[in-house]
PDB file of C-alpha atoms in Angstrom:
ATOM      1  CA  UNK A   1     120.634 151.945 109.633  1.00 88.00           C
ATOM      2  CA  UNK A   2     120.701 152.645 113.380  1.00 92.00           C
ATOM      3  CA  UNK A   3     117.856 154.849 114.678  1.00 93.00           C
ATOM      4  CA  UNK A   4     119.341 158.045 116.170  1.00 93.00           C
ATOM      5  CA  UNK A   5     116.514 158.129 118.757  1.00 92.00           C
ATOM      6  CA  UNK A   6     116.295 154.579 120.162  1.00 94.00           C
ATOM      7  CA  UNK A   7     119.296 152.809 118.580  1.00 92.00           C
ATOM      8  CA  UNK A   8     117.248 150.065 116.898  1.00 94.00           C
ATOM      9  CA  UNK A   9     118.537 148.621 113.622  1.00 94.00           C
ATOM     10  CA  UNK A  10     115.065 147.981 112.190  1.00 95.00           C
ATOM     11  CA  UNK A  11     113.811 150.690 109.841  1.00 96.00           C
ATOM     12  CA  UNK A  12     112.048 151.113 106.533  1.00 96.00           C
ATOM     13  CA  UNK A  13     112.708 153.545 103.714  1.00 96.00           C
ATOM     14  CA  UNK A  14     109.770 155.867 103.086  1.00 95.00           C
ATOM     15  CA  UNK A  15     111.221 157.896 100.227  1.00 94.00           C
ATOM     16  CA  UNK A  16     114.449 158.071  98.171  1.00 93.00           C
ATOM     17  CA  UNK A  17     115.642 161.019  96.107  1.00 91.00           C
ATOM     18  CA  UNK A  18     118.702 161.465  93.939  1.00 89.00           C
ATOM     19  CA  UNK A  19     120.520 164.686  94.763  1.00 84.00           C
ATOM     20  CA  UNK A  20     123.456 166.765  93.490  1.00 71.00           C
ATOM     21  CA  UNK A  21     123.412 165.522  89.892  1.00 76.00           C
ATOM     22  CA  UNK A  22     123.372 161.881  90.933  1.00 79.00           C
ATOM     23  CA  UNK A  23     126.296 162.304  93.352  1.00 79.00           C
ATOM     24  CA  UNK A  24     124.230 161.359  96.408  1.00 87.00           C
ATOM     25  CA  UNK A  25     120.943 159.816  97.510  1.00 92.00           C
ATOM     26  CA  UNK A  26     118.715 161.196 100.261  1.00 93.00           C
ATOM     27  CA  UNK A  27     116.528 158.642 102.056  1.00 94.00           C
ATOM     28  CA  UNK A  28     113.674 159.336 104.493  1.00 96.00           C
ATOM     29  CA  UNK A  29     113.476 156.484 106.984  1.00 96.00           C
ATOM     30  CA  UNK A  30     111.165 155.396 109.768  1.00 96.00           C
ATOM     31  CA  UNK A  31     112.244 153.329 112.756  1.00 96.00           C
ATOM     32  CA  UNK A  32     110.054 150.231 113.078  1.00 96.00           C
ATOM     33  CA  UNK A  33     110.613 150.089 116.849  1.00 96.00           C
ATOM     34  CA  UNK A  34     109.773 153.637 117.956  1.00 96.00           C
ATOM     35  CA  UNK A  35     108.301 155.284 114.835  1.00 95.00           C
ATOM     36  CA  UNK A  36     110.945 158.073 114.774  1.00 96.00           C
ATOM     37  CA  UNK A  37     111.553 159.482 111.268  1.00 96.00           C
ATOM     38  CA  UNK A  38     115.018 160.518 110.128  1.00 95.00           C
ATOM     39  CA  UNK A  39     117.020 161.240 106.979  1.00 94.00           C
ATOM     40  CA  UNK A  40     120.148 159.484 105.730  1.00 92.00           C
ATOM     41  CA  UNK A  41     122.443 160.375 102.844  1.00 90.00           C
ATOM     42  CA  UNK A  42     124.515 158.060 100.662  1.00 90.00           C
ATOM     43  CA  UNK A  43     127.625 159.328  98.861  1.00 83.00           C
ATOM     44  CA  UNK A  44     130.076 157.567  96.592  1.00 77.00           C
ATOM     45  CA  UNK A  45     133.401 157.214  98.327  1.00 72.00           C
ATOM     46  CA  UNK A  46     136.195 157.035  95.790  1.00 74.00           C
ATOM     47  CA  UNK A  47     139.559 155.608  96.624  1.00 79.00           C
ATOM     48  CA  UNK A  48     142.128 158.379  96.104  1.00 84.00           C
ATOM     49  CA  UNK A  49     144.803 158.082  93.417  1.00 86.00           C
ATOM     50  CA  UNK A  50     148.081 157.449  95.275  1.00 89.00           C
ATOM     51  CA  UNK A  51     151.745 158.190  94.601  1.00 90.00           C
ATOM     52  CA  UNK A  52     154.247 155.571  95.835  1.00 90.00           C
ATOM     53  CA  UNK A  53     157.418 157.192  97.182  1.00 89.00           C
ATOM     54  CA  UNK A  54     160.891 155.666  96.769  1.00 85.00           C
ATOM     55  CA  UNK A  55     160.850 154.463 100.389  1.00 89.00           C
ATOM     56  CA  UNK A  56     157.505 152.686  99.860  1.00 87.00           C
ATOM     57  CA  UNK A  57     155.279 155.263 101.564  1.00 91.00           C
ATOM     58  CA  UNK A  58     152.062 156.168  99.799  1.00 91.00           C
ATOM     59  CA  UNK A  59     150.442 159.572  99.689  1.00 92.00           C
ATOM     60  CA  UNK A  60     147.489 160.982  97.759  1.00 91.00           C
ATOM     61  CA  UNK A  61     148.252 162.462  94.338  1.00 89.00           C
ATOM     62  CA  UNK A  62     148.518 166.241  94.725  1.00 90.00           C
ATOM     63  CA  UNK A  63     147.910 168.198  91.529  1.00 88.00           C
ATOM     64  CA  UNK A  64     149.055 171.437  93.171  1.00 92.00           C
ATOM     65  CA  UNK A  65     152.382 169.893  94.159  1.00 91.00           C
ATOM     66  CA  UNK A  66     152.905 168.718  90.574  1.00 89.00           C
ATOM     67  CA  UNK A  67     151.958 172.149  89.225  1.00 91.00           C
ATOM     68  CA  UNK A  68     154.316 173.889  91.662  1.00 92.00           C
ATOM     69  CA  UNK A  69     157.263 171.723  90.556  1.00 89.00           C
ATOM     70  CA  UNK A  70     156.579 172.364  86.891  1.00 89.00           C
ATOM     71  CA  UNK A  71     156.125 176.109  87.491  1.00 90.00           C
ATOM     72  CA  UNK A  72     159.453 176.194  89.330  1.00 89.00           C
ATOM     73  CA  UNK A  73     161.205 174.495  86.398  1.00 88.00           C
ATOM     74  CA  UNK A  74     159.558 176.916  83.940  1.00 88.00           C
ATOM     75  CA  UNK A  75     160.216 180.007  86.068  1.00 87.00           C
ATOM     76  CA  UNK A  76     161.303 182.994  83.923  1.00 87.00           C
ATOM     77  CA  UNK A  77     160.865 180.932  80.754  1.00 86.00           C
ATOM     78  CA  UNK A  78     158.641 182.052  77.851  1.00 88.00           C
ATOM     79  CA  UNK A  79     155.816 179.621  78.646  1.00 84.00           C
ATOM     80  CA  UNK A  80     152.268 180.837  79.305  1.00 86.00           C
ATOM     81  CA  UNK A  81     150.185 179.938  82.338  1.00 86.00           C
ATOM     82  CA  UNK A  82     147.645 178.270  80.044  1.00 88.00           C
ATOM     83  CA  UNK A  83     150.396 176.026  78.645  1.00 87.00           C
ATOM     84  CA  UNK A  84     151.504 175.101  82.179  1.00 87.00           C
ATOM     85  CA  UNK A  85     147.932 174.194  83.165  1.00 89.00           C
ATOM     86  CA  UNK A  86     147.634 172.124  79.993  1.00 88.00           C
ATOM     87  CA  UNK A  87     150.899 170.288  80.759  1.00 88.00           C
ATOM     88  CA  UNK A  88     149.756 169.542  84.318  1.00 89.00           C
ATOM     89  CA  UNK A  89     146.395 168.216  83.069  1.00 89.00           C
ATOM     90  CA  UNK A  90     148.061 166.021  80.444  1.00 89.00           C
ATOM     91  CA  UNK A  91     150.501 164.586  82.990  1.00 89.00           C
ATOM     92  CA  UNK A  92     147.698 163.979  85.488  1.00 89.00           C
ATOM     93  CA  UNK A  93     145.641 162.180  82.816  1.00 88.00           C
ATOM     94  CA  UNK A  94     148.626 160.062  81.743  1.00 88.00           C
ATOM     95  CA  UNK A  95     149.439 159.180  85.363  1.00 87.00           C
ATOM     96  CA  UNK A  96     145.866 158.070  86.035  1.00 85.00           C
ATOM     97  CA  UNK A  97     145.835 155.989  82.843  1.00 87.00           C
ATOM     98  CA  UNK A  98     149.149 154.305  83.772  1.00 83.00           C
ATOM     99  CA  UNK A  99     147.947 153.520  87.291  1.00 79.00           C
ATOM    100  CA  UNK A 100     144.394 152.650  86.311  1.00 78.00           C
ATOM    101  CA  UNK A 101     144.330 149.119  87.722  1.00 77.00           C
ATOM    102  CA  UNK A 102     146.096 149.763  91.016  1.00 83.00           C
ATOM    103  CA  UNK A 103     145.044 153.433  91.440  1.00 86.00           C
ATOM    104  CA  UNK A 104     148.673 154.354  92.120  1.00 90.00           C
ATOM    105  CA  UNK A 105     151.849 155.452  90.345  1.00 90.00           C
ATOM    106  CA  UNK A 106     155.464 155.561  91.489  1.00 89.00           C
ATOM    107  CA  UNK A 107     157.270 158.866  91.900  1.00 87.00           C
ATOM    108  CA  UNK A 108     159.791 157.597  89.361  1.00 86.00           C
ATOM    109  CA  UNK A 109     157.117 157.049  86.686  1.00 89.00           C
ATOM    110  CA  UNK A 110     155.493 160.394  87.509  1.00 89.00           C
ATOM    111  CA  UNK A 111     158.850 162.182  87.285  1.00 87.00           C
ATOM    112  CA  UNK A 112     159.541 160.576  83.922  1.00 87.00           C
ATOM    113  CA  UNK A 113     156.165 161.812  82.615  1.00 90.00           C
ATOM    114  CA  UNK A 114     157.105 165.337  83.712  1.00 88.00           C
ATOM    115  CA  UNK A 115     160.537 165.061  82.084  1.00 86.00           C
ATOM    116  CA  UNK A 116     158.995 163.898  78.786  1.00 87.00           C
ATOM    117  CA  UNK A 117     156.614 166.876  78.720  1.00 91.00           C
ATOM    118  CA  UNK A 118     159.289 169.405  79.682  1.00 87.00           C
ATOM    119  CA  UNK A 119     161.629 167.967  77.044  1.00 84.00           C
ATOM    120  CA  UNK A 120     158.973 168.732  74.406  1.00 87.00           C
ATOM    121  CA  UNK A 121     158.229 172.230  75.727  1.00 86.00           C
ATOM    122  CA  UNK A 122     161.470 173.789  77.003  1.00 83.00           C
ATOM    123  CA  UNK A 123     164.969 172.295  77.202  1.00 82.00           C
ATOM    124  CA  UNK A 124     166.140 174.655  79.973  1.00 83.00           C
ATOM    125  CA  UNK A 125     163.152 173.702  82.145  1.00 85.00           C
ATOM    126  CA  UNK A 126     163.903 170.050  81.372  1.00 79.00           C
ATOM    127  CA  UNK A 127     167.483 170.437  82.669  1.00 80.00           C
ATOM    128  CA  UNK A 128     166.269 172.329  85.762  1.00 81.00           C
ATOM    129  CA  UNK A 129     163.746 169.623  86.613  1.00 81.00           C
ATOM    130  CA  UNK A 130     166.171 166.785  85.798  1.00 78.00           C
ATOM    131  CA  UNK A 131     168.874 168.273  88.041  1.00 73.00           C
ATOM    132  CA  UNK A 132     166.524 168.173  91.035  1.00 73.00           C
ATOM    133  CA  UNK A 133     164.645 164.986  90.132  1.00 67.00           C
ATOM    134  CA  UNK A 134     167.686 162.869  89.226  1.00 63.00           C
ATOM    135  CA  UNK A 135     169.832 164.229  92.085  1.00 61.00           C
ATOM    136  CA  UNK A 136     172.978 164.872  90.044  1.00 63.00           C
ATOM    137  CA  UNK A 137     175.915 164.012  92.287  1.00 66.00           C
ATOM    138  CA  UNK A 138     178.556 165.945  90.377  1.00 62.00           C
ATOM    139  CA  UNK A 139     179.155 168.302  87.494  1.00 64.00           C
ATOM    140  CA  UNK A 140     179.870 165.473  85.025  1.00 66.00           C
ATOM    141  CA  UNK A 141     176.358 164.024  85.402  1.00 65.00           C
ATOM    142  CA  UNK A 142     174.910 167.471  84.740  1.00 59.00           C
ATOM    143  CA  UNK A 143     177.163 168.002  81.688  1.00 69.00           C
ATOM    144  CA  UNK A 144     176.245 164.549  80.321  1.00 68.00           C
ATOM    145  CA  UNK A 145     172.540 165.436  80.520  1.00 64.00           C
ATOM    146  CA  UNK A 146     173.128 168.757  78.729  1.00 64.00           C
ATOM    147  CA  UNK A 147     175.206 166.992  76.050  1.00 65.00           C
ATOM    148  CA  UNK A 148     172.338 164.541  75.436  1.00 68.00           C
ATOM    149  CA  UNK A 149     170.166 167.540  74.616  1.00 64.00           C
ATOM    150  CA  UNK A 150     172.840 169.004  72.328  1.00 61.00           C
ATOM    151  CA  UNK A 151     172.635 165.929  70.083  1.00 54.00           C
ATOM    152  CA  UNK A 152     168.918 166.443  69.463  1.00 54.00           C
TER     153      UNK A 152
END
């Protein structure tokens, strides 16, 4: 650790304390060159869970963005806010489990998780989300998706 007073790299730890429920460590240090005492803090730095876009770009997973998309699909549908929060939490948990090794998930896999949940909860919301997510090019693709639901 570099001394903030003289810039020397030689120091000794005088005292260490765990802080914030084990989230960080506070260390009192003394510079061996000039005797200046200072405090340092250590924090765990977690790698964020990432979403891989279709064009290959990566961006951090955004729970609020997921929640907003699901809320939009369920707009004016008889689904409670508690149910929506539960759906978002379940999807987030599933996404993290699927991307456990690499700490990332593709937008395609994430979208499919959303579609599965919406299919269980509300068929109209499922169609709304699918129409945006799957980018239906024409009316026939939309009708085919609705007909798939009719057979269930």
